[in-house]
Short mmCIF file of C-alpha atoms and ligand atoms in Angstrom, two decimals:
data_model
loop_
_atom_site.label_atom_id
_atom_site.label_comp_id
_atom_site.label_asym_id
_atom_site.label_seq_id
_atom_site.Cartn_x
_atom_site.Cartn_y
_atom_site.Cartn_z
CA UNK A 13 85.83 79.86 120.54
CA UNK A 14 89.10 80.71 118.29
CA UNK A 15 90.73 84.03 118.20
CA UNK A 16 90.28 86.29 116.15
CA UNK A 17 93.93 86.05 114.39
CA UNK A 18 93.07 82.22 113.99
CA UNK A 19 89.56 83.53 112.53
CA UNK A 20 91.31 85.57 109.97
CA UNK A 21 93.72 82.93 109.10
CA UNK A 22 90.82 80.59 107.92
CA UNK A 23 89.10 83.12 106.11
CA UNK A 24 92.46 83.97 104.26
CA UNK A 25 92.89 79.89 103.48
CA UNK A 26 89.31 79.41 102.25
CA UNK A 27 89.35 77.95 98.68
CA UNK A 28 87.97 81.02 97.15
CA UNK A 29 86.93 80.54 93.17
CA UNK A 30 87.91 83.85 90.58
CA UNK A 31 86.31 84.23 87.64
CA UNK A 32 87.28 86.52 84.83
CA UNK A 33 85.84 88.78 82.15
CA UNK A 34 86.31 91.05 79.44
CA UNK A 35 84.00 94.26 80.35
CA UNK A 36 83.71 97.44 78.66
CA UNK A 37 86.00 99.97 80.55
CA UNK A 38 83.58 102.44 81.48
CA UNK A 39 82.22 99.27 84.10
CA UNK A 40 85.47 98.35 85.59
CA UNK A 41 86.47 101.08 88.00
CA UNK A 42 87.32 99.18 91.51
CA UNK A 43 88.18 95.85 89.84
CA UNK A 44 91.42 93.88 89.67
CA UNK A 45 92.55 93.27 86.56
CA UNK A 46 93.14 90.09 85.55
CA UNK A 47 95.54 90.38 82.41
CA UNK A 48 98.50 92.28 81.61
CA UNK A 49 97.89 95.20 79.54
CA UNK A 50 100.52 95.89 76.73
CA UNK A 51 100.27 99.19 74.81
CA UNK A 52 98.76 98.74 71.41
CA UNK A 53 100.20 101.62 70.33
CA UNK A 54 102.96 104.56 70.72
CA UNK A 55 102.04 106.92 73.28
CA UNK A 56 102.16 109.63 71.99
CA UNK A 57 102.10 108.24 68.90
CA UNK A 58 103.62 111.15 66.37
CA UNK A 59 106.02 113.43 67.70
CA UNK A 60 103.85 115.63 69.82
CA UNK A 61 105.22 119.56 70.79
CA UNK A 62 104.75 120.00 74.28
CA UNK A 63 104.58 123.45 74.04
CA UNK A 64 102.69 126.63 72.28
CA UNK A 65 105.58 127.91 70.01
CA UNK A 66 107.63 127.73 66.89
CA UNK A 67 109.21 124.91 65.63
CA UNK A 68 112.55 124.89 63.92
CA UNK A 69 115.80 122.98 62.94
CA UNK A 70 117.82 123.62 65.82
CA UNK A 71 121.16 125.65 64.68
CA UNK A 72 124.20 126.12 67.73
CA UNK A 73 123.98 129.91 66.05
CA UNK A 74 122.02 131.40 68.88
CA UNK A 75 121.20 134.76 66.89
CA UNK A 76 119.33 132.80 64.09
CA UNK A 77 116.37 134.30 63.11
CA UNK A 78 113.71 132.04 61.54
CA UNK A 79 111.21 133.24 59.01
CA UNK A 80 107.91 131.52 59.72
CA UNK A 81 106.28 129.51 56.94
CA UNK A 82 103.62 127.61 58.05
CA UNK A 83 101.17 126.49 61.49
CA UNK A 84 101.06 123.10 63.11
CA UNK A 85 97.55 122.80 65.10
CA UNK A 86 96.33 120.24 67.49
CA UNK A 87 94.90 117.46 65.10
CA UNK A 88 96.70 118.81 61.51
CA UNK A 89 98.15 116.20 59.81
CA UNK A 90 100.14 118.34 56.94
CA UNK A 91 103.70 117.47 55.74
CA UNK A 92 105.43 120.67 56.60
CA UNK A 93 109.16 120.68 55.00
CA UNK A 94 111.56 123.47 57.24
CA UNK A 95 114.52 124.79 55.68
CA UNK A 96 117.33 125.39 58.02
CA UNK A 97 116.07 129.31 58.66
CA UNK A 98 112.42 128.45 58.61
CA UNK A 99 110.04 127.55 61.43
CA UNK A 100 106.74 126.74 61.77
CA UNK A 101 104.40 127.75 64.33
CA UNK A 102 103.32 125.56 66.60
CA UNK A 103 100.92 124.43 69.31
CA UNK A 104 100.44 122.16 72.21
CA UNK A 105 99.85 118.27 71.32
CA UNK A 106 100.58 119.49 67.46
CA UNK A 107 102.76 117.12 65.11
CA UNK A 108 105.70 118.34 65.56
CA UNK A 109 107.27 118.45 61.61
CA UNK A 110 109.34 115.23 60.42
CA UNK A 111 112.17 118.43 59.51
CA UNK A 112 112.23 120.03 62.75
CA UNK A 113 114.14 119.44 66.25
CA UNK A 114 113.13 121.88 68.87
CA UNK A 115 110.37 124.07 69.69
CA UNK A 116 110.48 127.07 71.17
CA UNK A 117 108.12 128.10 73.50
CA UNK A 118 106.33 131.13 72.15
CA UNK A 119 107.33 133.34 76.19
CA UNK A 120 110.82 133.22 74.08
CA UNK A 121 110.31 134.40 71.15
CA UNK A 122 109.61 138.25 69.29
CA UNK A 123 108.01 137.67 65.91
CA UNK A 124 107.74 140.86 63.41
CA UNK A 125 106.35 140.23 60.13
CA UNK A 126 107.02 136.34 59.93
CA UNK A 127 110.79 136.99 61.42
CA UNK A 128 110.81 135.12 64.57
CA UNK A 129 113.95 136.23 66.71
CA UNK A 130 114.59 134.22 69.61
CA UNK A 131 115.45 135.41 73.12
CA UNK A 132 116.79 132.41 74.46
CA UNK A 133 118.60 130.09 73.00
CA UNK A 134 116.60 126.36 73.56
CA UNK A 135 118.25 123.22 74.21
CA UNK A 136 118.39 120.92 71.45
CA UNK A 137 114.91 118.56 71.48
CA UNK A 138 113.18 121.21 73.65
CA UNK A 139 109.26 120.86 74.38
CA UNK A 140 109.22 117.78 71.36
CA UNK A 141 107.49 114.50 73.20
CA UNK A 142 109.08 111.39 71.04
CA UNK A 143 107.33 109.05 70.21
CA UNK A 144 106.88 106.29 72.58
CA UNK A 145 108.17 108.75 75.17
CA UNK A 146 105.68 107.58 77.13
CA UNK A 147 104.91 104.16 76.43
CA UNK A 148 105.95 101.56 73.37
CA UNK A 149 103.75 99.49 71.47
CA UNK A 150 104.08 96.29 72.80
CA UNK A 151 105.32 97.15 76.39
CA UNK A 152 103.49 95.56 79.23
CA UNK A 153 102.01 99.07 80.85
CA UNK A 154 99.78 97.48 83.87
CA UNK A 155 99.86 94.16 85.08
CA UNK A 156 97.80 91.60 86.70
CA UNK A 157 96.64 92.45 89.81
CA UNK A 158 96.35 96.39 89.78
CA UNK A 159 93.11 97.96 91.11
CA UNK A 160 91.47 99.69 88.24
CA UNK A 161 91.05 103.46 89.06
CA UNK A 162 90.06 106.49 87.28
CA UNK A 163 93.58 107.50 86.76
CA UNK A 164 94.01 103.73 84.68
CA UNK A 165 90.85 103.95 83.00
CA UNK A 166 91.91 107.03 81.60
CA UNK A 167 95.62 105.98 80.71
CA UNK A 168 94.19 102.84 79.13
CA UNK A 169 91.46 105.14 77.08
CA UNK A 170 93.93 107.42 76.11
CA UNK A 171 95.54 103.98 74.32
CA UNK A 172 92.27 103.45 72.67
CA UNK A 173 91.69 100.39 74.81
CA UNK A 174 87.69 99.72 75.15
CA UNK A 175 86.99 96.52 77.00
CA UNK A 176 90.08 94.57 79.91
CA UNK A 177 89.68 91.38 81.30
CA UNK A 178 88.69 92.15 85.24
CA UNK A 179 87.84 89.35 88.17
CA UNK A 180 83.94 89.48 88.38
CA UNK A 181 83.09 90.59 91.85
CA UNK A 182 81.10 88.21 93.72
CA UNK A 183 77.05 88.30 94.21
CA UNK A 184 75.71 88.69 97.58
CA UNK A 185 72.48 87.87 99.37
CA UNK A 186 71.77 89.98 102.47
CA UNK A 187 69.21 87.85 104.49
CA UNK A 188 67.79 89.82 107.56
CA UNK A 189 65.89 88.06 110.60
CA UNK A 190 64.20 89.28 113.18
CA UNK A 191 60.38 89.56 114.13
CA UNK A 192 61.06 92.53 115.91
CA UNK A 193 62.37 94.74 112.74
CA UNK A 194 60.05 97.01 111.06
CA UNK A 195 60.72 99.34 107.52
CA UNK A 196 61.62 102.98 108.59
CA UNK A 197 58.71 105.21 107.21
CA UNK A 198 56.51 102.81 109.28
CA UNK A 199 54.76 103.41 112.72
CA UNK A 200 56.70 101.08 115.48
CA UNK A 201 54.51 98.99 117.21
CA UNK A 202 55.54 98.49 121.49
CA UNK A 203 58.45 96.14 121.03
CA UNK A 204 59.59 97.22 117.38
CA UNK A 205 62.66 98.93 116.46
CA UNK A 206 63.86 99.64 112.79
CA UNK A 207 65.60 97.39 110.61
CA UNK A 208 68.65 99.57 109.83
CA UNK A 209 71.09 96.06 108.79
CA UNK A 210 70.41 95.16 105.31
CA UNK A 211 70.49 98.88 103.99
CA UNK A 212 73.65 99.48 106.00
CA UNK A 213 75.45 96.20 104.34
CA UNK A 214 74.00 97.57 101.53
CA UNK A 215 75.76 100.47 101.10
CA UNK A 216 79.34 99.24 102.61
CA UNK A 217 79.07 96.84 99.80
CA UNK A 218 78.18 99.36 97.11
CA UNK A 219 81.41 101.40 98.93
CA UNK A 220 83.57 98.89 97.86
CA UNK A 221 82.26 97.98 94.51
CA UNK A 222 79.81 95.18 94.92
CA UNK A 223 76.64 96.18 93.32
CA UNK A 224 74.98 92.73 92.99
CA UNK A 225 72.93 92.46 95.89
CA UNK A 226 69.79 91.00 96.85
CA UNK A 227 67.92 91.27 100.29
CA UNK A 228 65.80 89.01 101.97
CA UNK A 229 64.17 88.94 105.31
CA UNK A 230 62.81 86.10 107.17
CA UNK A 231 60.84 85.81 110.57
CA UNK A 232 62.65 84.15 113.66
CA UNK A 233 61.35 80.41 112.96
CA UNK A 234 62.86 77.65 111.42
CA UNK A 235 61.43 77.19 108.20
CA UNK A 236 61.34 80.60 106.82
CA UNK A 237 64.67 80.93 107.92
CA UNK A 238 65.52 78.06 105.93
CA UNK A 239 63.50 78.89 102.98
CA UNK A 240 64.93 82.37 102.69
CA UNK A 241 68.64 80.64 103.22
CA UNK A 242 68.27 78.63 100.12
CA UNK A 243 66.72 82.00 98.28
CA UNK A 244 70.01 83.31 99.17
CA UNK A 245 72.21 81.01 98.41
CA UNK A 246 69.95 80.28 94.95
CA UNK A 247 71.49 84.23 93.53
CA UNK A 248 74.29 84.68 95.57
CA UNK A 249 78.20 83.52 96.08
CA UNK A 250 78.30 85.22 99.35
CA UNK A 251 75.24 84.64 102.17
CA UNK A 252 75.15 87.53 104.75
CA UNK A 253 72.80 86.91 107.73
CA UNK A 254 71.92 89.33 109.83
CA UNK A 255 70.88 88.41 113.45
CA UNK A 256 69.50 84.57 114.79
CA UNK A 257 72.87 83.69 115.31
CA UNK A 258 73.12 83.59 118.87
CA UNK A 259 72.11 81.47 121.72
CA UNK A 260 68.56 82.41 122.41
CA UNK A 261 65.67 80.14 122.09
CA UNK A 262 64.61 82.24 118.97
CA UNK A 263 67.71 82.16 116.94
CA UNK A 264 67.30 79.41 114.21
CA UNK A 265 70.04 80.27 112.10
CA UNK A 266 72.63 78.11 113.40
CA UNK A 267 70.18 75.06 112.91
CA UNK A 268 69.12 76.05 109.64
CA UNK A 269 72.14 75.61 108.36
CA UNK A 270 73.27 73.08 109.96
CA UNK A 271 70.05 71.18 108.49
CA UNK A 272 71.08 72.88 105.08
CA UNK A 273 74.25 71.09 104.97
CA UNK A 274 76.50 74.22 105.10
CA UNK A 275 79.94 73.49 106.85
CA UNK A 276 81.06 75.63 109.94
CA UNK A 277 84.62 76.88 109.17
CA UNK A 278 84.29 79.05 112.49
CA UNK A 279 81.68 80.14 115.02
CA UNK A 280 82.48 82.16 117.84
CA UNK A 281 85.35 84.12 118.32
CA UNK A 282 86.69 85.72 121.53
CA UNK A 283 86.48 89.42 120.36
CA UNK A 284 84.14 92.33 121.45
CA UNK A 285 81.83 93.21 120.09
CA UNK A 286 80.89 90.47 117.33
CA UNK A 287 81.22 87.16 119.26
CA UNK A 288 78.53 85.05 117.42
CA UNK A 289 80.14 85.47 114.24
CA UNK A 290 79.42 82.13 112.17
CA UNK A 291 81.34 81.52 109.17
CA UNK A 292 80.67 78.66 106.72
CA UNK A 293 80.99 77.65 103.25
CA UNK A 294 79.06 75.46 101.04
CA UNK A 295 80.77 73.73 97.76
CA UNK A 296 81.62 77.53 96.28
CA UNK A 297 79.48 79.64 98.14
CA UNK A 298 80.40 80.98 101.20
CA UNK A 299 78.08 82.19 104.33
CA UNK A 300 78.75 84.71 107.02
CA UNK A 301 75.89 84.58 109.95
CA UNK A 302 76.43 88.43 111.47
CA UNK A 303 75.22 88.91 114.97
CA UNK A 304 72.23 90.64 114.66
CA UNK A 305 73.46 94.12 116.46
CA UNK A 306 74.28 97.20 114.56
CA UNK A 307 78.08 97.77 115.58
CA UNK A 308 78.70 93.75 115.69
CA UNK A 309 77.16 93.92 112.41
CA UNK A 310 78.81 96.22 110.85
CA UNK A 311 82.16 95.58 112.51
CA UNK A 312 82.67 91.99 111.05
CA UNK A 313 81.80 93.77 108.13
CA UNK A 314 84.90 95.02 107.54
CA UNK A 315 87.23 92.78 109.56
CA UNK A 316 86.15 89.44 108.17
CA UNK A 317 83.47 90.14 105.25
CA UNK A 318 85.40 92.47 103.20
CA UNK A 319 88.70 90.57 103.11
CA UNK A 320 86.74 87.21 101.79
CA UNK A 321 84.63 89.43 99.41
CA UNK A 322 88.03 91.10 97.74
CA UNK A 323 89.66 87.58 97.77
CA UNK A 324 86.80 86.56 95.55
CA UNK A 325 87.30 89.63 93.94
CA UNK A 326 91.01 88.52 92.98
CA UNK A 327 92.18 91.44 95.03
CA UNK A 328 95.45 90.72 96.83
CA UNK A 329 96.15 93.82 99.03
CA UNK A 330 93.73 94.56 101.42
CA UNK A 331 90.63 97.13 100.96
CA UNK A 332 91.07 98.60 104.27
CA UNK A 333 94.12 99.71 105.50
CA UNK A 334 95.62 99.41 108.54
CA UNK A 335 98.23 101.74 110.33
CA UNK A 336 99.69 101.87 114.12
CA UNK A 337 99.40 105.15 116.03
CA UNK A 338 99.44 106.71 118.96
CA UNK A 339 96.83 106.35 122.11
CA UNK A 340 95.46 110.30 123.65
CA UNK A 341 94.09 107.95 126.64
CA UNK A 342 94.56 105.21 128.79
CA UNK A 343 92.19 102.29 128.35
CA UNK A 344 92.06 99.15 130.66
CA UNK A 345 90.68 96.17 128.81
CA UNK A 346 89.47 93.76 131.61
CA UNK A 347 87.63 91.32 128.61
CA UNK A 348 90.38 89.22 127.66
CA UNK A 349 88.73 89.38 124.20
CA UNK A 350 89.81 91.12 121.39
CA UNK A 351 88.23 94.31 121.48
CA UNK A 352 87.38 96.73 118.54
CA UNK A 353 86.62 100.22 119.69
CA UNK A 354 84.82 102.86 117.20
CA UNK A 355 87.75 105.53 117.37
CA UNK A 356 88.72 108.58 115.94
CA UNK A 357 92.21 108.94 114.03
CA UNK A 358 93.53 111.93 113.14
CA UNK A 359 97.20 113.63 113.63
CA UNK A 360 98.97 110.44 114.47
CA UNK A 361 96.55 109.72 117.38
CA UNK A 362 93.68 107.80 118.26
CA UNK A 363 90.98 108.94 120.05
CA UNK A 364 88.63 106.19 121.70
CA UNK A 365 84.32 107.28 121.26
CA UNK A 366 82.12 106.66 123.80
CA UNK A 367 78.99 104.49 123.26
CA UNK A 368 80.81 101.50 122.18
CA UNK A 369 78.19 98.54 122.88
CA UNK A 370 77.48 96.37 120.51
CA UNK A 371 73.75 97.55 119.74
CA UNK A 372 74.83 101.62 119.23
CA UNK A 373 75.58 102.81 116.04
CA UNK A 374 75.84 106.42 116.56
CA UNK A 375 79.85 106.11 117.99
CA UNK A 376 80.19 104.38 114.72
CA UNK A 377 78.50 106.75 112.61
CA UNK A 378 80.88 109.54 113.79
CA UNK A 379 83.88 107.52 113.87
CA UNK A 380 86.82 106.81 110.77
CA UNK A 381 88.68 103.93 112.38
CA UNK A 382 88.39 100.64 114.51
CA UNK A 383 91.03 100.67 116.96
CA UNK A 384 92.36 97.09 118.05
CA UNK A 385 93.01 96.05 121.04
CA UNK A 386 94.21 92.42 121.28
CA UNK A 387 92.86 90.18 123.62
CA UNK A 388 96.67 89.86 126.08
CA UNK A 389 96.44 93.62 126.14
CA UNK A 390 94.85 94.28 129.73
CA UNK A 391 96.15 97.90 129.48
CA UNK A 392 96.90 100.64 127.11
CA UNK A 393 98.84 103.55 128.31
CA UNK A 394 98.18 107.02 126.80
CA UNK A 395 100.74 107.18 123.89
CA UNK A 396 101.03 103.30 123.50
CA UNK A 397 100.94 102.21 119.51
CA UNK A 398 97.54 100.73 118.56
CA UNK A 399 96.41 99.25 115.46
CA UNK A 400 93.74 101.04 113.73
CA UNK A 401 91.66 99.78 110.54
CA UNK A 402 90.90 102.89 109.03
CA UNK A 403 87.37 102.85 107.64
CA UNK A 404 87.52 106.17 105.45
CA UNK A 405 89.14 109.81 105.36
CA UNK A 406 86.09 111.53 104.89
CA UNK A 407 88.03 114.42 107.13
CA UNK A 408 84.74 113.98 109.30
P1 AMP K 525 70.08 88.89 117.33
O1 AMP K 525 71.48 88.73 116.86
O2 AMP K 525 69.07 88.46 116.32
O3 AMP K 525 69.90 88.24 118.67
O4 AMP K 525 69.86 90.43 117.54
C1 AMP K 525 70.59 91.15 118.49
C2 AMP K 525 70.07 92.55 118.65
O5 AMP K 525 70.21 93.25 117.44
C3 AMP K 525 68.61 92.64 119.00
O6 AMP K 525 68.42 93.69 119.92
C4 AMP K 525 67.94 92.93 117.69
O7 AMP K 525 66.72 93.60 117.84
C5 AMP K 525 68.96 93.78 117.02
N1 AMP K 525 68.88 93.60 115.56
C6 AMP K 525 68.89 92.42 114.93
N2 AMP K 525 68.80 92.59 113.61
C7 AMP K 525 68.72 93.92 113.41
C8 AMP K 525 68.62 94.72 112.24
N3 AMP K 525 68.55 94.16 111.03
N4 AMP K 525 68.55 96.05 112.38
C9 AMP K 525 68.62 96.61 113.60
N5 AMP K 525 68.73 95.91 114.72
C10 AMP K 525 68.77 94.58 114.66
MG1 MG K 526 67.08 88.11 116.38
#
C-alpha cells in the first residue's frame, strides 16, 4: 500500500505521449494550445474612433468652431480630407480620417446647421484607437500552454484566425463490471441495484472536455472481463474500470490484467474511501481499475484520473483547484488513512456532510469540495486549515 502523495507522484512521472493538431476554432474551447499565436494583423487595424462624435484636427484654440463636412460610419471606407475648421461626424469603430486627430464625443458638442461648437475642450488623440493599439502584427499574443476559453476564441476570431494547433485530448474507454448492475428504466430483480458508474464518468469527463468515450460492460468472470479489457484498450488511450478490483472471490480484474500484460504502476493506497485503486499502463495506454463504489468511484475521479487525463491533454496547471480554509467542526480521524470527506465550502469554511461511506452518493451529490485530511492528522480542531479540492461553484 503507498500513500496517496507517493500515488500522485507516479501518476505525475508517468511517460504521458501529446499529440497535436490544427482544429477549426469553433472545436477547441477547453484545449491547451500547443503553438504560439502571433497576430496576423493590426488590431484594430485602421485607426478606429472609440467614440460616437465628430472628428477634427485638433487646434489648442478651445473656442474653434468646426463646420461639419462629411460622416464616418462603422464599415465606410471613404477618404475624407479635413481642413483645419472642418470635422466630420463620426461613429463608434468608424475610420477615423487619415486628416484628423481627436474626436469628440458627441455629450460635448452643440451642432446648429453644420457648426459644431464644442463645450469642452478634448485632449489631443481623444477617443482615436491607433492602430496596433491593441496588438501588432507579428507580436506573439498567446502562447503555448494557455487553456483555450471563450474569451480567446473570440480575441483570436476577432484576428481572423480560423483553425490553432491544440493537444488532442485523449480517448477513453469506460468498462463497467458487475453482475449485479442493471440499466435504470428497468425493473430490479432481488439483489440488483442500478448501474449509476459509467454515466457518472461519463459526464465528469464531458465536464472537463473529453468527449471521446466509449462504454463497455462486462459480467464478473474472467474472460469477459478480459475480452471487454482488450475492447477497451482497442479505442481508447485511457482504460477506466469500474468495480472487480478488490479482493473478493468475484473480482477478476486484477487477474485480467495481469494475464493481459498491463504493468501495475500502483495498487492500493492507504486513503478512505478509494483503497483498491489500481493504476497501470500498457506501452502508451494507460489503465485506472476504480473501486466499484459510487463515492470511491467518483472520488479517484478527480484526484488521480483527471490529473493523468489533462497531462495527456498537455495541460500543465491543474483542472481542479485546490485552496486551504477553515474547519466549522472538529473531526477525529482514527483511520490513519488519508481521508477525503464530501464537504461543503463556502465563506472561507468547510463544512464536513454526513453520509460519507464509500457506497453513498447523495453527500456527494450535494457537496462542491473534497476536503483532505492526511493520513498523520488524527485530529482536526474547529478552525484548523484544511485542504479542499474544489469540485465546482455551482453556488449550490
Ligand atoms: P466492487 O468494487 O465491484 O466490489 O463493487 C463495490 C460495490 O459497488 C458493490 O456494492 C457494487 O454493487 C457497487 N457497484 C459496483 N459497480 C457499480 C456501478 N457501476 N454502479 C453502481 N454501483 C456499483
Ligand atoms: Mg463487483
Amino acid at each position: 500500500m503507498i500513500s496517496v502523495t507517493e500515488a500522485l507522484q507516479i501518476i505525475d512521472a508517468a511517460n504521458t505521449k501529446t499529440s497535436v493538431k490544427s482544429m477549426r476554432i469553433e472545436k477547441t474551447l477547453g484545449f491547451v494550445l500547443a503553438e504560439d499565436i502571433t497576430a496576423p494583423i493590426n488590431m484594430p487595424p485602421f485607426r478606429q474612433s472609440a467614440m460616437d462624435g465628430y472628428a477634427i484636427r485638433w487646434s489648442d484654440d478651445a473656442s474653434q468652431v468646426y463646420t461639419v463636412i462629411d460622416e464616418s460610419k462603422a464599415g465606410d471606407s471613404k477618404h475624407i480630407v479635413l481642413k483645419a475648421n472642418e470635422a466630420a461626424r463620426i461613429f463608434t469603430g468608424a475610420k477615423v480620417p487619415d486628416t484628423a486627430d481627436t474626436v469628440v464625443m458627441q455629450e460635448h458638442v452643440e451642432v446648429l446647421n453644420a457648426e459644431a461648437k464644442i463645450m469642452q475642450h478634448p485632449k489631443k488623440g481623444a477617443n482615436v484607437r491607433p492602430i496596433g493599439e491593441q496588438v501588432t502584427k507579428g507580436e506573439v499574443v498567446l502562447k503555448q500552454g494557455l487553456i483555450i476559453t471563450e474569451a480567446a476564441i473570440g480575441f483570436l476570431t476577432g484576428l481572423g484566425i480560423r483553425k490553432i494547433t491544440v493537444y488532442q485530448k485523449p480517448k477513453i474507454s469506460i468498462l463497467v463490471t458487475g453482475n449485479e448492475l442493471q440499466a435504470a428504466g428497468t425493473v430490479l430483480e432481488d439483489g440488483e441495484i442500478y448501474e449509476s458508474n459509467a454515466i457518472m464518468l461519463k459526464m465528469a469527463l464531458k465536464r472537463f472536455g473529453f468527449k471521446k468515450v466509449k462504454i463497455f460492460r462486462a459480467k464478473d468472470n474472467l474472460k469477459t472481463t478480459k475480452k471487454h479489457i482488450k475492447k477497451g484498450l482497442k479505442f481508447a488511450d485511457v482504460l477506466l474500470i469500474s468495480g472487480g478490483i478488490s479482493v473478493g472471490d468475484y473480482d477478476f480484474v486484477k487477474q485480467a490484467l495481469s494475464h493481459l500484460k498491463v504493468k501495475e504502476l500502483f495498487y492500493k493506497i492507504n486513503q478512505k474511501p478509494g483503497k483498491p485503486l489500481w493504476f497501470g499502463q500498457k506501452k502508451e495506454q494507460f489503465v485506472f481499475a476504480l473501486p466499484g463504489n459510487p463515492a470511491s468511484a467518483l472520488t479517484c475521479f478527480y484526484v488521480y484520473v483527471l490529473p493523468l487525463l489533462n497531462k495527456c491533454s498537455g495541460g500543465t496547471a491543474q483542472l481542479l483547484k485546490s485552496t486551504k480554509v477553515k474547519s466549522s467542526s472538529t473531526l477525529k480521524n482514527t483511520t490513519g488513512k488519508t481521508l477525503f470527506l464530501k464537504a461543503l465550502v463556502s465563506n472561507n469554511k468547510v463544512d464536513f456532510l454526513q453520509g460519507q461511506q464509500s457506497s453513498m452518493l447523495h453527500s456527494f451529490a450535494t457537496s462542491n469540495a473534497l476536503a483532505i485530511v492526511p493520513e498523520a492528522v488524527e485530529t482536526v480542531n474547529k478552525g484548523d486549515a484544511v485542504q479542499c479540492l474544489i469540485l465546482h461553484d455551482y453556488g449550490n
